[in-house]
Amino acid sequence: MSRIDSAYDYYVSTYANKEVSRYDAHKKSDLRKVYNKIQKVNKDSPLYKILNLGEAKKYAIDIKENAKSIQNVVSSLSDKYGSFTDSFQKKVAVSSDEEKVGVTYIGDGTEQNQSESFRIAVQQLAAPQVNKGNFLENDAHSLRPGAYSFDLNTNAAAYEFQYSVSAEETNLDVLNKLARLVNRSNLGITAAIEDDGNNRSALTLTSTQTGLGEREGSLFSVSPDASTGSTETMGILGIDQVFSQAHNSAFTLNGKPHSAFSNTFSINNAFELTLKDVTGDEETTISFKPNTDAIADNIQTLVDVYNGIITTADAYAGSEASDGNRLQRDVASLSIKNQVSLESIGLMVADNGSVSIDKEILSAAVAPERAGETFETLSGFRDSIGNKAESIAVNPMNYVSKIIVAYKNPGHNFATPYISSIYAGMMLDDYV
């Protein structure tokens, strides 16, 4: 039986809130290719023991997540934007007030834009529905012992929650129990305990969805079952009370009023806007960065994820989980072996392989007379990083310290693809 709880706990606490990229979505054929690569690696992999299981889990997850970040950036700078020159000259959108309205260019360079800029003013942010219960004394026993239930109805389905209250449980114990019950159900409703600072707490339910359709009265509702006990208990808890109703965002684009269900939405399949605060009558301008700045930003994005995996390798260098810092050597070699060509275009290589950008040298390197050679060098570096990241993501355990127990019989192996969990760095068996 694989012990995966601590691995999942670390993954959720470290990476669960990470922003999802559109490059995280794949076709079936893409997933099939990954599956086949994992299967091939595992077929010839020897049996081994993990020396430091606790650190190994974290290290493998960190390695894979860094590799995935590299793959996403490489995909965003791939040749689907045209020639290799166009890849690094991909447009970069900018907001005149990032604290109020954030923007990301999501186009592929082929869309027809009416203009290179537009103005937006935000009158209202989209909001979720919030149900706030009554504040109860933490240490009191306001709920009678017994078995109760309530229905939580969303626009998609209805769910019944059953719970019990024992004589030993305080109000706070019951509230925490209900919060766990709702959060584990993954219904798009988040439960939290709110403390008023006077030793009293209330259960708050918040929808992850924001906005309301024209025919929607609410995003969810809570109601007790027909029994007297459940009705009485709900009256004490008060979580059926709507504290604030969901509503849409309201904004103007070039003076024309618009609304959206969410605070993040796309415009003309070219811009992804994130509304962060109300601007009132003051307008924020969305435009593109100058060409040289856009190139520098695109290169910086690639450099950042490349340096990220080197930083991860360095962080585990002194740990028993690291296989002699093999990861650092493998990744750093990509920049060190190309140090002369990289530094000639402004990508300065440090002793540990990390890269920094000298914008003055880079600016001269992307001048028309040198652009072809410069972008060819950048393209080669990008592809080598992407290929290495793909290999790392398939088998992150390759860089974890381990003891080989036995090699498989050459030529008489069979595929065991479900052991691939080991290579995903998520499921490690204490007894292997």
XYZ file of C-alpha atoms in Angstrom:
432
model
C 0.000 0.000 0.000
C 1.592 3.267 -1.085
C 1.825 5.970 1.526
C 0.922 9.071 -0.419
C -0.759 11.285 2.169
C 2.312 13.352 2.992
C 3.189 13.694 -0.702
C -0.285 14.981 -1.533
C -0.302 17.254 1.513
C 2.958 18.831 0.361
C 1.718 19.152 -3.214
C -1.573 20.778 -2.196
C 0.008 23.184 0.290
C 2.776 24.221 -2.124
C 1.282 24.085 -5.616
C -2.524 23.832 -5.402
C -3.031 27.597 -5.686
C -0.630 27.898 -8.585
C -2.183 29.630 -11.576
C -3.239 27.153 -14.247
C -1.789 27.808 -17.686
C -3.665 27.057 -20.896
C -0.639 24.910 -21.762
C -1.567 22.576 -18.896
C -4.435 21.303 -21.065
C -3.554 18.502 -23.475
C -5.085 16.417 -26.210
C -5.450 12.660 -25.811
C -2.577 12.146 -28.214
C -0.295 14.281 -26.030
C -1.183 12.274 -22.934
C -0.635 9.041 -24.854
C 2.891 10.163 -25.754
C 3.668 10.917 -22.118
C 2.233 7.557 -21.069
C 4.380 5.725 -23.628
C 7.523 7.520 -22.463
C 6.831 6.699 -18.817
C 6.133 3.095 -19.791
C 9.411 2.839 -21.711
C 11.431 4.323 -18.849
C 9.818 2.050 -16.278
C 10.275 -1.089 -18.363
C 14.041 -1.002 -17.942
C 14.205 0.714 -14.554
C 15.854 -1.325 -11.796
C 14.283 -2.000 -8.423
C 15.584 0.422 -5.812
C 15.153 1.710 -2.273
C 14.683 5.379 -1.386
C 17.201 6.556 1.203
C 15.306 9.553 2.582
C 11.644 9.027 1.768
C 10.309 12.227 3.350
C 12.680 14.560 1.508
C 12.541 12.455 -1.661
C 8.800 13.016 -2.014
C 9.196 16.780 -1.760
C 12.222 16.848 -4.047
C 10.509 14.786 -6.763
C 7.408 16.986 -6.669
C 9.506 20.180 -6.806
C 11.500 18.797 -9.734
C 8.407 17.869 -11.721
C 6.597 21.152 -11.064
C 9.660 23.137 -12.150
C 9.932 21.007 -15.277
C 6.249 21.610 -16.059
C 6.757 25.365 -15.681
C 9.598 25.203 -18.184
C 7.487 23.198 -20.623
C 4.657 25.732 -20.422
C 6.961 28.673 -21.109
C 8.667 26.839 -23.970
C 5.214 26.085 -25.430
C 4.261 29.768 -25.183
C 7.404 30.618 -27.146
C 7.006 27.824 -29.674
C 7.099 28.184 -33.435
C 3.289 28.290 -33.729
C 3.752 32.044 -33.550
C 5.532 31.897 -36.896
C 9.276 31.704 -37.497
C 11.746 31.468 -34.606
C 12.068 35.264 -34.826
C 8.386 35.723 -34.103
C 8.534 33.419 -31.064
C 10.549 35.844 -28.970
C 8.871 38.863 -30.530
C 5.488 37.670 -29.302
C 3.495 40.671 -28.147
C 3.436 41.539 -24.451
C 0.419 43.414 -23.129
C 0.779 46.032 -20.405
C -1.670 47.877 -18.145
C -1.191 51.492 -17.130
C -2.349 50.512 -13.619
C -1.533 46.885 -12.740
C -2.942 47.325 -9.234
C -6.410 47.945 -10.683
C -6.436 45.904 -13.912
C -3.987 43.150 -14.822
C -3.524 41.946 -18.383
C -1.901 39.046 -20.237
C -1.621 38.681 -23.992
C -3.128 35.300 -24.940
C -3.296 35.695 -28.712
C -1.307 33.658 -31.191
C -0.312 36.544 -33.419
C -2.920 35.746 -36.081
C -5.946 37.537 -34.612
C -7.204 40.723 -36.193
C -7.157 43.521 -33.622
C -9.151 46.686 -34.114
C -6.476 48.719 -32.367
C -3.252 48.350 -30.428
C -4.812 49.730 -27.240
C -8.098 50.329 -25.440
C -9.370 51.903 -22.219
C -11.212 50.242 -19.346
C -12.920 51.642 -16.249
C -14.153 49.307 -13.486
C -17.331 50.204 -11.611
C -17.844 46.894 -9.752
C -15.945 43.658 -9.171
C -17.666 40.303 -9.563
C -18.390 38.715 -6.183
C -19.294 35.244 -4.862
C -22.294 34.380 -2.737
C -21.579 34.318 0.993
C -23.749 32.638 3.633
C -22.706 33.605 7.145
C -23.978 31.714 10.165
C -24.677 32.961 13.673
C -21.837 33.628 16.086
C -21.820 30.986 18.823
C -19.817 30.763 22.048
C -16.811 28.567 21.262
C -16.888 26.508 24.477
C -20.665 26.306 24.904
C -22.945 23.396 23.943
C -25.755 25.117 22.054
C -26.647 22.083 19.923
C -28.457 19.133 21.415
C -26.803 15.720 20.882
C -28.296 13.844 17.968
C -28.155 13.115 14.227
C -29.033 15.882 11.781
C -28.923 16.657 8.080
C -29.292 19.549 5.665
C -29.459 19.988 1.897
C -27.032 22.161 -0.026
C -28.523 22.972 -3.421
C -26.492 24.437 -6.273
C -27.632 25.292 -9.784
C -26.192 21.965 -10.952
C -27.371 19.492 -8.305
C -28.587 18.918 -4.754
C -26.501 17.347 -1.998
C -27.472 15.998 1.416
C -25.077 16.371 4.354
C -25.522 14.203 7.429
C -23.735 14.879 10.700
C -24.034 14.075 14.363
C -23.465 16.043 17.552
C -22.237 14.325 20.711
C -22.599 15.578 24.249
C -18.835 16.218 24.505
C -18.610 18.408 21.414
C -18.515 22.175 21.862
C -19.949 24.640 19.375
C -16.496 25.160 17.869
C -16.015 21.399 17.485
C -19.280 21.144 15.551
C -18.461 24.144 13.347
C -15.067 22.651 12.469
C -16.712 19.313 11.697
C -19.193 20.968 9.331
C -16.442 22.989 7.665
C -14.450 19.823 6.954
C -17.585 18.079 5.691
C -18.311 20.808 3.142
C -14.691 21.357 2.038
C -14.085 17.658 1.416
C -17.151 17.461 -0.820
C -15.597 19.595 -3.592
C -18.895 21.249 -4.486
C -17.480 24.644 -5.357
C -18.374 25.898 -1.886
C -15.648 26.865 0.591
C -16.381 26.654 4.312
C -14.427 28.688 6.852
C -14.660 29.528 10.553
C -14.894 33.244 11.348
C -13.837 34.432 14.817
C -15.284 37.695 16.155
C -12.473 38.157 18.700
C -14.787 37.585 21.664
C -14.468 33.791 21.881
C -17.343 33.383 19.430
C -17.242 31.777 15.984
C -19.516 31.431 12.969
C -19.481 29.124 9.946
C -19.199 30.942 6.614
C -19.948 29.346 3.224
C -18.556 31.050 0.114
C -19.066 30.012 -3.511
C -15.940 29.693 -5.652
C -18.032 30.914 -8.592
C -18.835 34.590 -8.970
C -21.605 36.362 -10.852
C -25.242 35.535 -11.531
C -27.087 34.746 -14.730
C -30.258 36.645 -15.619
C -32.496 33.773 -14.497
C -30.492 32.826 -11.402
C -31.643 33.943 -7.966
C -28.634 32.551 -6.129
C -25.638 30.272 -6.623
C -26.532 27.946 -3.754
C -29.016 27.520 -0.926
C -28.962 25.653 2.374
C -32.042 24.113 4.004
C -32.556 21.597 6.836
C -34.505 18.380 6.376
C -38.098 18.240 7.529
C -37.348 16.918 11.024
C -37.843 19.230 13.969
C -34.312 18.624 15.253
C -32.597 19.574 11.988
C -34.761 22.676 11.631
C -33.983 23.742 15.191
C -30.262 23.111 14.719
C -30.206 25.090 11.473
C -31.838 27.986 13.290
C -28.970 27.934 15.775
C -26.241 27.597 13.125
C -27.817 30.109 10.725
C -25.839 28.985 7.670
C -29.007 29.165 5.558
C -28.834 32.976 5.758
C -27.430 34.789 2.705
C -25.006 37.423 3.939
C -24.111 38.800 0.505
C -25.465 37.774 -2.888
C -23.256 37.058 -5.884
C -23.088 39.707 -8.594
C -21.313 40.329 -11.895
C -18.456 42.685 -12.613
C -19.371 45.968 -14.299
C -16.948 47.937 -16.464
C -16.685 50.061 -19.572
C -14.507 49.445 -22.620
C -13.749 52.633 -24.503
C -16.764 54.162 -22.771
C -19.246 51.371 -23.601
C -20.774 49.450 -20.623
C -20.100 45.708 -20.231
C -20.376 43.047 -17.552
C -18.919 39.596 -16.863
C -19.584 36.718 -14.485
C -15.958 36.710 -13.365
C -13.185 39.199 -12.651
C -11.006 37.368 -15.191
C -12.126 37.242 -18.807
C -10.780 37.563 -22.342
C -11.220 40.316 -24.910
C -11.198 39.366 -28.611
C -9.258 36.173 -27.763
C -6.191 38.359 -27.496
C -6.201 39.853 -23.989
C -6.935 38.197 -20.668
C -7.965 40.871 -18.173
C -8.065 40.496 -14.399
C -10.062 43.133 -12.556
C -8.441 43.786 -9.171
C -10.057 46.980 -7.895
C -12.669 49.596 -8.744
C -11.301 52.481 -10.795
C -14.394 54.703 -10.717
C -14.365 57.224 -13.545
C -10.603 56.902 -13.995
C -9.697 54.759 -17.018
C -6.852 52.251 -17.281
C -5.138 51.910 -20.652
C -4.317 48.451 -22.027
C -1.658 48.425 -24.723
C 1.416 46.576 -25.979
C 4.989 47.037 -24.839
C 7.538 48.340 -27.353
C 9.177 45.583 -29.401
C 12.530 45.576 -27.564
C 10.836 45.500 -24.151
C 8.542 42.681 -25.290
C 11.526 40.622 -26.459
C 13.291 41.199 -23.131
C 10.171 40.178 -21.204
C 9.742 36.969 -23.210
C 13.389 36.054 -22.697
C 13.131 36.914 -18.989
C 10.199 34.519 -18.648
C 12.318 31.711 -20.092
C 15.305 32.647 -17.930
C 13.170 32.740 -14.778
C 11.855 29.176 -15.133
C 15.321 27.927 -16.097
C 16.839 29.539 -13.017
C 13.953 28.170 -10.955
C 14.930 24.544 -11.453
C 18.587 25.361 -10.746
C 17.506 27.040 -7.504
C 15.539 23.917 -6.576
C 18.575 21.735 -7.267
C 20.802 24.004 -5.168
C 18.279 23.999 -2.308
C 18.482 20.198 -2.059
C 22.234 19.987 -2.779
C 23.101 19.166 0.831
C 20.119 16.880 1.353
C 20.192 13.089 1.399
C 17.378 13.227 -1.155
C 19.661 14.589 -3.881
C 21.639 12.160 -6.009
C 24.936 14.028 -5.743
C 23.258 17.149 -7.130
C 22.935 15.448 -10.506
C 19.999 17.665 -11.413
C 22.050 20.837 -11.038
C 24.818 19.437 -13.247
C 22.411 18.265 -15.946
C 20.474 21.523 -16.168
C 23.438 23.878 -15.695
C 25.294 22.187 -18.547
C 22.741 23.614 -20.998
C 23.862 27.180 -20.337
C 27.511 26.547 -19.471
C 28.309 24.718 -22.706
C 26.751 27.599 -24.671
C 28.163 30.347 -22.456
C 30.080 32.165 -25.177
C 27.157 32.383 -27.627
C 24.662 33.261 -24.881
C 26.767 36.021 -23.378
C 27.336 37.512 -26.826
C 23.609 38.310 -26.955
C 23.280 39.462 -23.342
C 22.454 36.254 -21.472
C 25.146 36.171 -18.795
C 25.942 32.747 -17.318
C 26.969 32.381 -13.658
C 29.206 29.643 -12.254
C 26.208 27.564 -11.146
C 24.630 27.825 -14.606
C 21.964 30.379 -13.734
C 21.359 33.106 -16.306
C 20.830 36.852 -16.009
C 20.028 39.368 -18.747
C 22.212 42.340 -19.667
C 19.604 44.487 -21.394
C 22.171 46.782 -22.947
C 23.923 43.923 -24.757
C 20.572 42.317 -25.602
C 19.257 45.548 -27.106
C 22.227 45.693 -29.473
C 21.889 41.977 -30.274
C 18.266 42.283 -31.474
C 19.087 45.147 -33.830
C 18.048 44.301 -37.427
C 21.580 43.531 -38.585
C 22.103 40.921 -35.814
C 18.542 39.756 -35.185
C 18.718 36.571 -37.260
C 21.767 35.185 -35.470
C 20.455 36.298 -32.065
C 17.070 34.647 -32.413
C 18.662 31.481 -33.743
C 20.786 31.275 -30.591
C 17.750 31.943 -28.406
C 15.727 29.347 -30.273
C 18.427 26.710 -29.765
C 18.653 27.488 -26.045
C 14.866 27.385 -25.704
C 14.630 23.996 -27.439
C 17.426 22.449 -25.378
C 15.744 23.607 -22.154
C 12.391 22.250 -23.344
C 13.820 18.848 -24.278
C 15.605 18.532 -20.952
C 12.443 19.555 -19.059
C 10.421 16.915 -20.915
C 12.912 14.234 -19.906
C 12.939 15.419 -16.287
C 9.133 15.515 -16.048
C 8.831 11.925 -17.250
C 11.301 10.616 -14.666
C 11.988 13.015 -11.763
C 13.063 10.044 -9.615
C 16.177 9.857 -11.779
C 17.601 12.661 -9.626
C 16.668 11.246 -6.214
C 19.252 9.407 -4.125
C 18.509 5.669 -4.028
C 20.074 2.254 -3.621
C 19.785 -0.185 -6.524
C 18.421 -3.531 -5.300
C 18.169 -5.498 -8.542
C 18.260 -4.984 -12.295
C 15.590 -6.427 -14.546
C 16.403 -9.316 -16.849
C 17.478 -7.719 -20.170
C 15.308 -8.705 -23.098
C 12.680 -10.402 -20.950
C 10.999 -7.391 -19.373
C 7.343 -6.526 -19.495
C 5.733 -3.109 -19.202
C 4.288 -2.120 -15.817
C 2.867 1.315 -16.571
C 0.977 1.676 -13.303
C 4.269 1.851 -11.426
C 4.584 5.193 -13.237
C 3.242 6.816 -10.071
C 6.764 6.514 -8.729
C 8.102 8.506 -11.656
C 5.427 11.155 -11.178
C 6.995 11.785 -7.803
C 3.624 11.469 -6.077
C 3.334 7.888 -4.830
C 6.318 6.256 -3.135
C 6.137 2.906 -1.376
C 7.814 2.742 2.048
C 8.554 -0.923 1.450
C 10.162 -0.754 -1.995
